[in-house]
Amino acid sequence: MAVVVGYVPTAEGRAALEQAAQECRLRNTRLIVLRSRRAGLAAADEATEDAELAAVRNRLEREGLQHEVRKLVPGLEPAEDLIAVAEEVSADMIVIGLRRRSPVGKLILGSNAQRILLDAPCPVLAVKAGGKS
Amino acid sequence: MAVVVGYVPTAEGRAALEQAAQECRLRNTRLIVLRSRRAGLAAADEATEDAELAAVRNRLEREGLQHEVRKLVPGLEPAEDLIAVAEEVSADMIVIGLRRRSPVGKLILGSNAQRILLDAPCPVLAVKAGGKS
C-alpha cells in the first residue's frame, strides 16, 4: 500500500507532492515519488529539483513516514510509468497535478492526465496549484 | 470542511460514494452527498436510489460521521452545482465516479468530469467501479 505521485518542478507538481505527503500522513502509508527524467534538463534545474525533493524527504523522515524517489523508466510515457508503479505497489492512490486554466482557457485536460484518470488501477487525486487545491 | 460527492445509482456512482465515506472517516469530516434529480426518473428507480442512500446514511450514522444529502439545483449543470457546493462548504475534496473504458474504448473523459477536475476549488478524487478503484 502506498501513495504514488509524479513530481515535476512546477507549481502544480509541488502542489501534488504536498497533497500526496498529506494523504500518506492520513493513511499512515508510504510515499513513492516518481521523478521525470527530462531530456536536455539544465544542470541548474536538476539541482533545483534535487533540493526540492531533498526538503520533502527530510520532512517525511522527521515525521517517520516511509518514502522512496524513483526515476521514470526511459522510453515509457509518464502516464504508463505511473500506472505501472501503482500496479506494482498496489497503490491506494495516485496524485497528479493539473494546470489551472485561465478564465478563457479551453476546457480540455492533457492526454497524460486523461490516461492516468481512465486507466489507473486505483483512485486518482487531481490537485491544482494555489489556494486549497 | 467536508467531502462532497455526486451520487448517481450506477456502479461508478456507488464506488464514488463508498470512497467519499472512507475519506470522511480518514479526515473525520462530514460528507455531503449531492443527488442528481433526473427528469423522467421512474418511481422504481427513485426507490432504489432512496434505499441505497438510506443504507449509506445508516452506516455513517452508526460510525458517528456527519452527513447530509442534497438535491441538485434544477437548471444548474451537475458540474456547476458540485463546484458551487464545494465552494460554499470550503470542501477538502470532491469525489467523482468515472466510467471504466473498454479495452478498445476511446481516451476521452466526459465534459462534466473535465469541468469538475479543471474548475473545482479543491482537490478532486476520481474513482472507478470494481476492484480497488
PDB file of C-alpha atoms in Angstrom:
ATOM      1  CA  MET A   1       0.000   0.000   0.000  1.00  0.00           C
ATOM      2  CA  ALA A   2       1.314   3.393  -0.938  1.00  0.00           C
ATOM      3  CA  VAL A   3       0.537   6.767  -2.414  1.00  0.00           C
ATOM      4  CA  VAL A   4       2.214   7.346  -5.775  1.00  0.00           C
ATOM      5  CA  VAL A   5       2.899  10.831  -7.100  1.00  0.00           C
ATOM      6  CA  GLY A   6       4.563  12.113 -10.238  1.00  0.00           C
ATOM      7  CA  TYR A   7       6.868  15.001  -9.451  1.00  0.00           C
ATOM      8  CA  VAL A   8       7.735  17.847 -11.776  1.00  0.00           C
ATOM      9  CA  PRO A   9       9.203  21.138 -10.526  1.00  0.00           C
ATOM     10  CA  THR A  10       6.203  23.306 -11.389  1.00  0.00           C
ATOM     11  CA  ALA A  11       3.590  24.928  -9.161  1.00  0.00           C
ATOM     12  CA  GLU A  12       1.153  22.080  -9.799  1.00  0.00           C
ATOM     13  CA  GLY A  13       3.887  19.470  -9.383  1.00  0.00           C
ATOM     14  CA  ARG A  14       4.706  20.882  -5.962  1.00  0.00           C
ATOM     15  CA  ALA A  15       1.030  21.028  -5.013  1.00  0.00           C
ATOM     16  CA  ALA A  16       0.683  17.359  -5.981  1.00  0.00           C
ATOM     17  CA  LEU A  17       3.715  16.411  -3.895  1.00  0.00           C
ATOM     18  CA  GLU A  18       2.406  18.307  -0.850  1.00  0.00           C
ATOM     19  CA  GLN A  19      -1.022  16.749  -1.149  1.00  0.00           C
ATOM     20  CA  ALA A  20       0.458  13.281  -1.634  1.00  0.00           C
ATOM     21  CA  ALA A  21       2.533  13.675   1.530  1.00  0.00           C
ATOM     22  CA  GLN A  22      -0.613  14.780   3.357  1.00  0.00           C
ATOM     23  CA  GLU A  23      -2.511  11.708   2.127  1.00  0.00           C
ATOM     24  CA  CYS A  24       0.338   9.499   3.388  1.00  0.00           C
ATOM     25  CA  ARG A  25       0.082  11.080   6.823  1.00  0.00           C
ATOM     26  CA  LEU A  26      -3.671  10.481   6.906  1.00  0.00           C
ATOM     27  CA  ARG A  27      -3.314   6.890   5.731  1.00  0.00           C
ATOM     28  CA  ASN A  28      -0.067   6.211   7.525  1.00  0.00           C
ATOM     29  CA  THR A  29       1.304   4.732   4.348  1.00  0.00           C
ATOM     30  CA  ARG A  30       4.458   5.236   2.342  1.00  0.00           C
ATOM     31  CA  LEU A  31       5.026   7.755  -0.420  1.00  0.00           C
ATOM     32  CA  ILE A  32       6.530   6.870  -3.761  1.00  0.00           C
ATOM     33  CA  VAL A  33       7.685   9.866  -5.781  1.00  0.00           C
ATOM     34  CA  LEU A  34       8.184   9.304  -9.495  1.00  0.00           C
ATOM     35  CA  ARG A  35      10.530  11.839 -10.883  1.00  0.00           C
ATOM     36  CA  SER A  36      10.513  12.595 -14.563  1.00  0.00           C
ATOM     37  CA  ARG A  37      13.810  12.371 -16.357  1.00  0.00           C
ATOM     38  CA  ARG A  38      13.590  15.039 -18.983  1.00  0.00           C
ATOM     39  CA  ALA A  39      15.933  15.142 -21.901  1.00  0.00           C
ATOM     40  CA  GLY A  40      18.112  18.241 -22.037  1.00  0.00           C
ATOM     41  CA  LEU A  41      17.443  19.325 -18.460  1.00  0.00           C
ATOM     42  CA  ALA A  42      19.887  22.033 -17.450  1.00  0.00           C
ATOM     43  CA  ALA A  43      22.166  21.198 -14.532  1.00  0.00           C
ATOM     44  CA  ALA A  44      20.782  24.181 -12.592  1.00  0.00           C
ATOM     45  CA  ASP A  45      17.216  22.927 -12.982  1.00  0.00           C
ATOM     46  CA  GLU A  46      18.215  19.465 -11.911  1.00  0.00           C
ATOM     47  CA  ALA A  47      19.858  20.961  -8.842  1.00  0.00           C
ATOM     48  CA  THR A  48      16.623  22.829  -8.008  1.00  0.00           C
ATOM     49  CA  GLU A  49      14.653  19.629  -8.305  1.00  0.00           C
ATOM     50  CA  ASP A  50      17.169  17.774  -6.161  1.00  0.00           C
ATOM     51  CA  ALA A  51      16.886  20.454  -3.468  1.00  0.00           C
ATOM     52  CA  GLU A  52      13.081  20.445  -3.506  1.00  0.00           C
ATOM     53  CA  LEU A  53      12.907  16.685  -3.258  1.00  0.00           C
ATOM     54  CA  ALA A  54      15.503  16.627  -0.502  1.00  0.00           C
ATOM     55  CA  ALA A  55      13.437  19.103   1.533  1.00  0.00           C
ATOM     56  CA  VAL A  56      10.317  16.974   1.153  1.00  0.00           C
ATOM     57  CA  ARG A  57      12.229  13.803   2.060  1.00  0.00           C
ATOM     58  CA  ASN A  58      13.656  15.477   5.150  1.00  0.00           C
ATOM     59  CA  ARG A  59      10.202  16.472   6.326  1.00  0.00           C
ATOM     60  CA  LEU A  60       8.836  12.984   5.715  1.00  0.00           C
ATOM     61  CA  GLU A  61      11.771  11.481   7.544  1.00  0.00           C
ATOM     62  CA  ARG A  62      11.231  13.694  10.571  1.00  0.00           C
ATOM     63  CA  GLU A  63       7.589  12.618  10.580  1.00  0.00           C
ATOM     64  CA  GLY A  64       8.584   8.972  10.347  1.00  0.00           C
ATOM     65  CA  LEU A  65       6.842   8.397   7.018  1.00  0.00           C
ATOM     66  CA  GLN A  66       8.420   5.945   4.622  1.00  0.00           C
ATOM     67  CA  HIS A  67       9.184   7.264   1.185  1.00  0.00           C
ATOM     68  CA  GLU A  68      11.083   6.471  -1.950  1.00  0.00           C
ATOM     69  CA  VAL A  69      12.088   8.504  -5.002  1.00  0.00           C
ATOM     70  CA  ARG A  70      12.269   6.718  -8.317  1.00  0.00           C
ATOM     71  CA  LYS A  71      13.282   7.927 -11.729  1.00  0.00           C
ATOM     72  CA  LEU A  72      10.842   7.375 -14.557  1.00  0.00           C
ATOM     73  CA  VAL A  73      11.761   4.492 -16.817  1.00  0.00           C
ATOM     74  CA  PRO A  74      13.195   5.942 -20.031  1.00  0.00           C
ATOM     75  CA  GLY A  75      11.068   5.082 -23.046  1.00  0.00           C
ATOM     76  CA  LEU A  76       7.817   4.843 -21.122  1.00  0.00           C
ATOM     77  CA  GLU A  77       5.273   7.632 -21.249  1.00  0.00           C
ATOM     78  CA  PRO A  78       4.872   9.300 -17.822  1.00  0.00           C
ATOM     79  CA  ALA A  79       1.272   8.017 -17.643  1.00  0.00           C
ATOM     80  CA  GLU A  80       2.306   4.430 -18.373  1.00  0.00           C
ATOM     81  CA  ASP A  81       5.082   4.567 -15.835  1.00  0.00           C
ATOM     82  CA  LEU A  82       2.883   5.978 -13.070  1.00  0.00           C
ATOM     83  CA  ILE A  83       0.266   3.318 -13.762  1.00  0.00           C
ATOM     84  CA  ALA A  84       2.863   0.520 -13.818  1.00  0.00           C
ATOM     85  CA  VAL A  85       4.279   1.603 -10.468  1.00  0.00           C
ATOM     86  CA  ALA A  86       0.792   1.962  -8.965  1.00  0.00           C
ATOM     87  CA  GLU A  87       0.060  -1.609 -10.040  1.00  0.00           C
ATOM     88  CA  GLU A  88       3.378  -2.907  -8.749  1.00  0.00           C
ATOM     89  CA  VAL A  89       2.901  -1.487  -5.260  1.00  0.00           C
ATOM     90  CA  SER A  90      -0.904  -1.930  -5.087  1.00  0.00           C
ATOM     91  CA  ALA A  91      -1.225   1.815  -4.596  1.00  0.00           C
ATOM     92  CA  ASP A  92      -4.056   3.256  -2.545  1.00  0.00           C
ATOM     93  CA  MET A  93      -3.979   6.377  -4.640  1.00  0.00           C
ATOM     94  CA  ILE A  94      -2.174   8.230  -7.405  1.00  0.00           C
ATOM     95  CA  VAL A  95      -1.822  12.004  -7.027  1.00  0.00           C
ATOM     96  CA  ILE A  96      -1.397  14.190 -10.102  1.00  0.00           C
ATOM     97  CA  GLY A  97      -1.037  17.927 -10.603  1.00  0.00           C
ATOM     98  CA  LEU A  98      -3.259  19.721 -13.090  1.00  0.00           C
ATOM     99  CA  ARG A  99      -2.562  23.074 -14.622  1.00  0.00           C
ATOM    100  CA  ARG A 100      -5.149  25.691 -13.687  1.00  0.00           C
ATOM    101  CA  ARG A 101      -6.811  27.046 -16.796  1.00  0.00           C
ATOM    102  CA  SER A 102      -7.140  30.737 -17.432  1.00  0.00           C
ATOM    103  CA  PRO A 103     -10.642  32.253 -17.277  1.00  0.00           C
ATOM    104  CA  VAL A 104     -10.872  31.957 -21.052  1.00  0.00           C
ATOM    105  CA  GLY A 105      -8.864  28.733 -21.134  1.00  0.00           C
ATOM    106  CA  LYS A 106     -10.009  25.769 -23.161  1.00  0.00           C
ATOM    107  CA  LEU A 107     -11.846  23.011 -21.359  1.00  0.00           C
ATOM    108  CA  ILE A 108      -9.508  20.207 -22.135  1.00  0.00           C
ATOM    109  CA  LEU A 109      -7.334  18.030 -19.958  1.00  0.00           C
ATOM    110  CA  GLY A 110      -3.931  16.931 -21.137  1.00  0.00           C
ATOM    111  CA  SER A 111      -3.702  13.450 -22.602  1.00  0.00           C
ATOM    112  CA  ASN A 112      -1.372  12.218 -19.854  1.00  0.00           C
ATOM    113  CA  ALA A 113      -3.849  13.277 -17.175  1.00  0.00           C
ATOM    114  CA  GLN A 114      -6.760  11.702 -19.029  1.00  0.00           C
ATOM    115  CA  ARG A 115      -4.879   8.462 -19.500  1.00  0.00           C
ATOM    116  CA  ILE A 116      -3.987   8.263 -15.813  1.00  0.00           C
ATOM    117  CA  LEU A 117      -7.541   9.072 -14.743  1.00  0.00           C
ATOM    118  CA  LEU A 118      -9.056   6.477 -17.064  1.00  0.00           C
ATOM    119  CA  ASP A 119      -6.511   3.680 -16.764  1.00  0.00           C
ATOM    120  CA  ALA A 120      -5.222   3.862 -13.191  1.00  0.00           C
ATOM    121  CA  PRO A 121      -5.790   0.733 -11.079  1.00  0.00           C
ATOM    122  CA  CYS A 122      -6.665   2.929  -8.074  1.00  0.00           C
ATOM    123  CA  PRO A 123      -8.361   6.243  -7.274  1.00  0.00           C
ATOM    124  CA  VAL A 124      -6.619   9.316  -8.698  1.00  0.00           C
ATOM    125  CA  LEU A 125      -6.451  12.584  -6.790  1.00  0.00           C
ATOM    126  CA  ALA A 126      -6.063  15.628  -9.038  1.00  0.00           C
ATOM    127  CA  VAL A 127      -4.793  18.834  -7.474  1.00  0.00           C
ATOM    128  CA  LYS A 128      -4.121  22.287  -8.818  1.00  0.00           C
ATOM    129  CA  ALA A 129      -1.654  24.848  -7.592  1.00  0.00           C
ATOM    130  CA  GLY A 130      -2.555  27.727  -5.326  1.00  0.00           C
ATOM    131  CA  GLY A 131      -5.152  28.111  -2.598  1.00  0.00           C
ATOM    132  CA  LYS A 132      -6.614  24.914  -1.294  1.00  0.00           C
ATOM    133  CA  SER A 133      -6.292  22.902  -4.455  1.00  0.00           C
TER     134      SER A 133
ATOM    135  CA  MET B   1     -14.644  21.332   5.932  1.00  0.00           C
ATOM    136  CA  ALA B   2     -16.307  18.453   4.152  1.00  0.00           C
ATOM    137  CA  VAL B   3     -16.056  15.870   1.431  1.00  0.00           C
ATOM    138  CA  VAL B   4     -18.532  16.453  -1.394  1.00  0.00           C
ATOM    139  CA  VAL B   5     -19.670  13.632  -3.664  1.00  0.00           C
ATOM    140  CA  GLY B   6     -22.121  13.475  -6.547  1.00  0.00           C
ATOM    141  CA  TYR B   7     -24.294  10.404  -6.298  1.00  0.00           C
ATOM    142  CA  VAL B   8     -25.838   8.538  -9.211  1.00  0.00           C
ATOM    143  CA  PRO B   9     -27.101   4.951  -8.896  1.00  0.00           C
ATOM    144  CA  THR B  10     -24.504   3.362 -11.162  1.00  0.00           C
ATOM    145  CA  ALA B  11     -21.501   1.177 -10.373  1.00  0.00           C
ATOM    146  CA  GLU B  12     -19.161   4.183 -10.513  1.00  0.00           C
ATOM    147  CA  GLY B  13     -21.605   6.344  -8.559  1.00  0.00           C
ATOM    148  CA  ARG B  14     -21.620   3.767  -5.776  1.00  0.00           C
ATOM    149  CA  ALA B  15     -17.840   3.457  -5.868  1.00  0.00           C
ATOM    150  CA  ALA B  16     -17.564   7.246  -5.520  1.00  0.00           C
ATOM    151  CA  LEU B  17     -19.948   7.251  -2.564  1.00  0.00           C
ATOM    152  CA  GLU B  18     -18.021   4.463  -0.804  1.00  0.00           C
ATOM    153  CA  GLN B  19     -14.701   6.177  -1.358  1.00  0.00           C
ATOM    154  CA  ALA B  20     -16.088   9.523  -0.200  1.00  0.00           C
ATOM    155  CA  ALA B  21     -17.351   7.928   3.024  1.00  0.00           C
ATOM    156  CA  GLN B  22     -13.906   6.381   3.503  1.00  0.00           C
ATOM    157  CA  GLU B  23     -12.220   9.784   3.027  1.00  0.00           C
ATOM    158  CA  CYS B  24     -14.571  11.264   5.634  1.00  0.00           C
ATOM    159  CA  ARG B  25     -13.560   8.562   8.113  1.00  0.00           C
ATOM    160  CA  LEU B  26      -9.873   9.260   7.480  1.00  0.00           C
ATOM    161  CA  ARG B  27     -10.342  13.013   7.782  1.00  0.00           C
ATOM    162  CA  ASN B  28     -13.015  12.870  10.451  1.00  0.00           C
ATOM    163  CA  THR B  29     -15.058  15.332   8.452  1.00  0.00           C
ATOM    164  CA  ARG B  30     -18.620  15.423   7.216  1.00  0.00           C
ATOM    165  CA  LEU B  31     -19.970  14.026   3.966  1.00  0.00           C
ATOM    166  CA  ILE B  32     -22.203  15.986   1.638  1.00  0.00           C
ATOM    167  CA  VAL B  33     -23.951  13.851  -0.963  1.00  0.00           C
ATOM    168  CA  LEU B  34     -25.318  15.677  -3.987  1.00  0.00           C
ATOM    169  CA  ARG B  35     -28.033  13.695  -5.577  1.00  0.00           C
ATOM    170  CA  SER B  36     -28.924  14.278  -9.178  1.00  0.00           C
ATOM    171  CA  ARG B  37     -32.537  14.982  -9.927  1.00  0.00           C
ATOM    172  CA  ARG B  38     -33.091  13.422 -13.290  1.00  0.00           C
ATOM    173  CA  ALA B  39     -36.102  14.240 -15.398  1.00  0.00           C
ATOM    174  CA  GLY B  40     -38.374  11.276 -16.089  1.00  0.00           C
ATOM    175  CA  LEU B  41     -36.893   9.036 -13.417  1.00  0.00           C
ATOM    176  CA  ALA B  42     -39.141   6.024 -12.876  1.00  0.00           C
ATOM    177  CA  ALA B  43     -40.609   5.676  -9.389  1.00  0.00           C
ATOM    178  CA  ALA B  44     -38.944   2.245  -9.039  1.00  0.00           C
ATOM    179  CA  ASP B  45     -35.523   3.725  -9.801  1.00  0.00           C
ATOM    180  CA  GLU B  46     -36.073   6.547  -7.375  1.00  0.00           C
ATOM    181  CA  ALA B  47     -36.986   3.977  -4.721  1.00  0.00           C
ATOM    182  CA  THR B  48     -33.743   2.079  -5.418  1.00  0.00           C
ATOM    183  CA  GLU B  49     -31.758   5.284  -5.023  1.00  0.00           C
ATOM    184  CA  ASP B  50     -33.592   6.136  -1.813  1.00  0.00           C
ATOM    185  CA  ALA B  51     -32.783   2.692  -0.416  1.00  0.00           C
ATOM    186  CA  GLU B  52     -29.106   2.893  -1.375  1.00  0.00           C
ATOM    187  CA  LEU B  53     -28.704   6.315   0.148  1.00  0.00           C
ATOM    188  CA  ALA B  54     -30.553   5.266   3.284  1.00  0.00           C
ATOM    189  CA  ALA B  55     -28.168   2.327   3.729  1.00  0.00           C
ATOM    190  CA  VAL B  56     -25.157   4.604   3.390  1.00  0.00           C
ATOM    191  CA  ARG B  57     -26.637   7.134   5.792  1.00  0.00           C
ATOM    192  CA  ASN B  58     -27.336   4.410   8.335  1.00  0.00           C
ATOM    193  CA  ARG B  59     -23.757   3.233   8.190  1.00  0.00           C
ATOM    194  CA  LEU B  60     -22.415   6.759   8.556  1.00  0.00           C
ATOM    195  CA  GLU B  61     -24.743   7.378  11.467  1.00  0.00           C
ATOM    196  CA  ARG B  62     -23.567   4.256  13.253  1.00  0.00           C
ATOM    197  CA  GLU B  63     -19.994   5.415  12.743  1.00  0.00           C
ATOM    198  CA  GLY B  64     -20.848   8.847  14.085  1.00  0.00           C
ATOM    199  CA  LEU B  65     -19.946  10.675  10.874  1.00  0.00           C
ATOM    200  CA  GLN B  66     -21.937  13.754   9.999  1.00  0.00           C
ATOM    201  CA  HIS B  67     -23.597  13.723   6.601  1.00  0.00           C
ATOM    202  CA  GLU B  68     -26.161  15.487   4.538  1.00  0.00           C
ATOM    203  CA  VAL B  69     -27.966  14.626   1.298  1.00  0.00           C
ATOM    204  CA  ARG B  70     -28.862  17.466  -1.020  1.00  0.00           C
ATOM    205  CA  LYS B  71     -30.739  17.511  -4.289  1.00  0.00           C
ATOM    206  CA  LEU B  72     -29.043  19.145  -7.233  1.00  0.00           C
ATOM    207  CA  VAL B  73     -30.350  22.597  -8.024  1.00  0.00           C
ATOM    208  CA  PRO B  74     -32.605  22.327 -11.103  1.00  0.00           C
ATOM    209  CA  GLY B  75     -31.236  24.314 -14.019  1.00  0.00           C
ATOM    210  CA  LEU B  76     -27.596  24.001 -12.994  1.00  0.00           C
ATOM    211  CA  GLU B  77     -25.290  21.545 -14.712  1.00  0.00           C
ATOM    212  CA  PRO B  78     -24.149  18.799 -12.317  1.00  0.00           C
ATOM    213  CA  ALA B  79     -20.563  20.079 -12.573  1.00  0.00           C
ATOM    214  CA  GLU B  80     -21.574  23.651 -11.714  1.00  0.00           C
ATOM    215  CA  ASP B  81     -23.645  22.508  -8.799  1.00  0.00           C
ATOM    216  CA  LEU B  82     -20.902  20.291  -7.336  1.00  0.00           C
ATOM    217  CA  ILE B  83     -18.417  23.151  -7.653  1.00  0.00           C
ATOM    218  CA  ALA B  84     -20.821  25.653  -6.089  1.00  0.00           C
ATOM    219  CA  VAL B  85     -21.420  23.394  -3.084  1.00  0.00           C
ATOM    220  CA  ALA B  86     -17.698  22.677  -2.720  1.00  0.00           C
ATOM    221  CA  GLU B  87     -17.083  26.434  -2.599  1.00  0.00           C
ATOM    222  CA  GLU B  88     -19.932  27.032  -0.161  1.00  0.00           C
ATOM    223  CA  VAL B  89     -18.675  24.483   2.365  1.00  0.00           C
ATOM    224  CA  SER B  90     -14.928  25.011   1.744  1.00  0.00           C
ATOM    225  CA  ALA B  91     -14.671  21.357   0.781  1.00  0.00           C
ATOM    226  CA  ASP B  92     -11.486  19.417   1.433  1.00  0.00           C
ATOM    227  CA  MET B  93     -12.206  17.254  -1.541  1.00  0.00           C
ATOM    228  CA  ILE B  94     -14.722  16.414  -4.260  1.00  0.00           C
ATOM    229  CA  VAL B  95     -15.151  12.736  -5.163  1.00  0.00           C
ATOM    230  CA  ILE B  96     -16.423  11.778  -8.614  1.00  0.00           C
ATOM    231  CA  GLY B  97     -17.050   8.449 -10.311  1.00  0.00           C
ATOM    232  CA  LEU B  98     -15.588   7.756 -13.732  1.00  0.00           C
ATOM    233  CA  ARG B  99     -16.774   5.123 -16.142  1.00  0.00           C
ATOM    234  CA  ARG B 100     -14.148   2.493 -16.858  1.00  0.00           C
ATOM    235  CA  ARG B 101     -13.352   2.415 -20.554  1.00  0.00           C
ATOM    236  CA  SER B 102     -13.357  -0.796 -22.544  1.00  0.00           C
ATOM    237  CA  PRO B 103     -10.003  -2.123 -23.801  1.00  0.00           C
ATOM    238  CA  VAL B 104     -10.734  -0.511 -27.173  1.00  0.00           C
ATOM    239  CA  GLY B 105     -12.522   2.450 -25.606  1.00  0.00           C
ATOM    240  CA  LYS B 106     -11.761   5.979 -26.647  1.00  0.00           C
ATOM    241  CA  LEU B 107      -9.428   8.013 -24.485  1.00  0.00           C
ATOM    242  CA  ILE B 108     -11.755  10.792 -23.607  1.00  0.00           C
ATOM    243  CA  LEU B 109     -13.232  11.957 -20.338  1.00  0.00           C
ATOM    244  CA  GLY B 110     -16.782  13.258 -20.189  1.00  0.00           C
ATOM    245  CA  SER B 111     -17.209  17.016 -20.206  1.00  0.00           C
ATOM    246  CA  ASN B 112     -18.730  17.084 -16.714  1.00  0.00           C
ATOM    247  CA  ALA B 113     -15.735  15.243 -15.284  1.00  0.00           C
ATOM    248  CA  GLN B 114     -13.289  17.523 -17.113  1.00  0.00           C
ATOM    249  CA  ARG B 115     -15.087  20.627 -15.927  1.00  0.00           C
ATOM    250  CA  ILE B 116     -15.038  19.462 -12.311  1.00  0.00           C
ATOM    251  CA  LEU B 117     -11.356  18.490 -12.497  1.00  0.00           C
ATOM    252  CA  LEU B 118     -10.357  21.807 -14.034  1.00  0.00           C
ATOM    253  CA  ASP B 119     -12.621  24.192 -12.147  1.00  0.00           C
ATOM    254  CA  ALA B 120     -13.004  22.686  -8.679  1.00  0.00           C
ATOM    255  CA  PRO B 121     -11.792  24.885  -5.796  1.00  0.00           C
ATOM    256  CA  CYS B 122     -10.299  21.815  -4.085  1.00  0.00           C
ATOM    257  CA  PRO B 123      -8.603  18.506  -4.950  1.00  0.00           C
ATOM    258  CA  VAL B 124     -10.785  16.074  -6.894  1.00  0.00           C
ATOM    259  CA  LEU B 125     -10.620  12.335  -6.294  1.00  0.00           C
ATOM    260  CA  ALA B 126     -11.693  10.270  -9.312  1.00  0.00           C
ATOM    261  CA  VAL B 127     -12.692   6.653  -8.720  1.00  0.00           C
ATOM    262  CA  LYS B 128     -13.822   3.889 -10.999  1.00  0.00           C
ATOM    263  CA  ALA B 129     -16.028   0.939 -10.194  1.00  0.00           C
ATOM    264  CA  GLY B 130     -14.716  -2.513  -9.383  1.00  0.00           C
ATOM    265  CA  GLY B 131     -11.545  -3.689  -7.715  1.00  0.00           C
ATOM    266  CA  LYS B 132      -9.636  -1.092  -5.758  1.00  0.00           C
ATOM    267  CA  SER B 133     -10.632   1.855  -7.877  1.00  0.00           C
TER     268      SER B 133
END
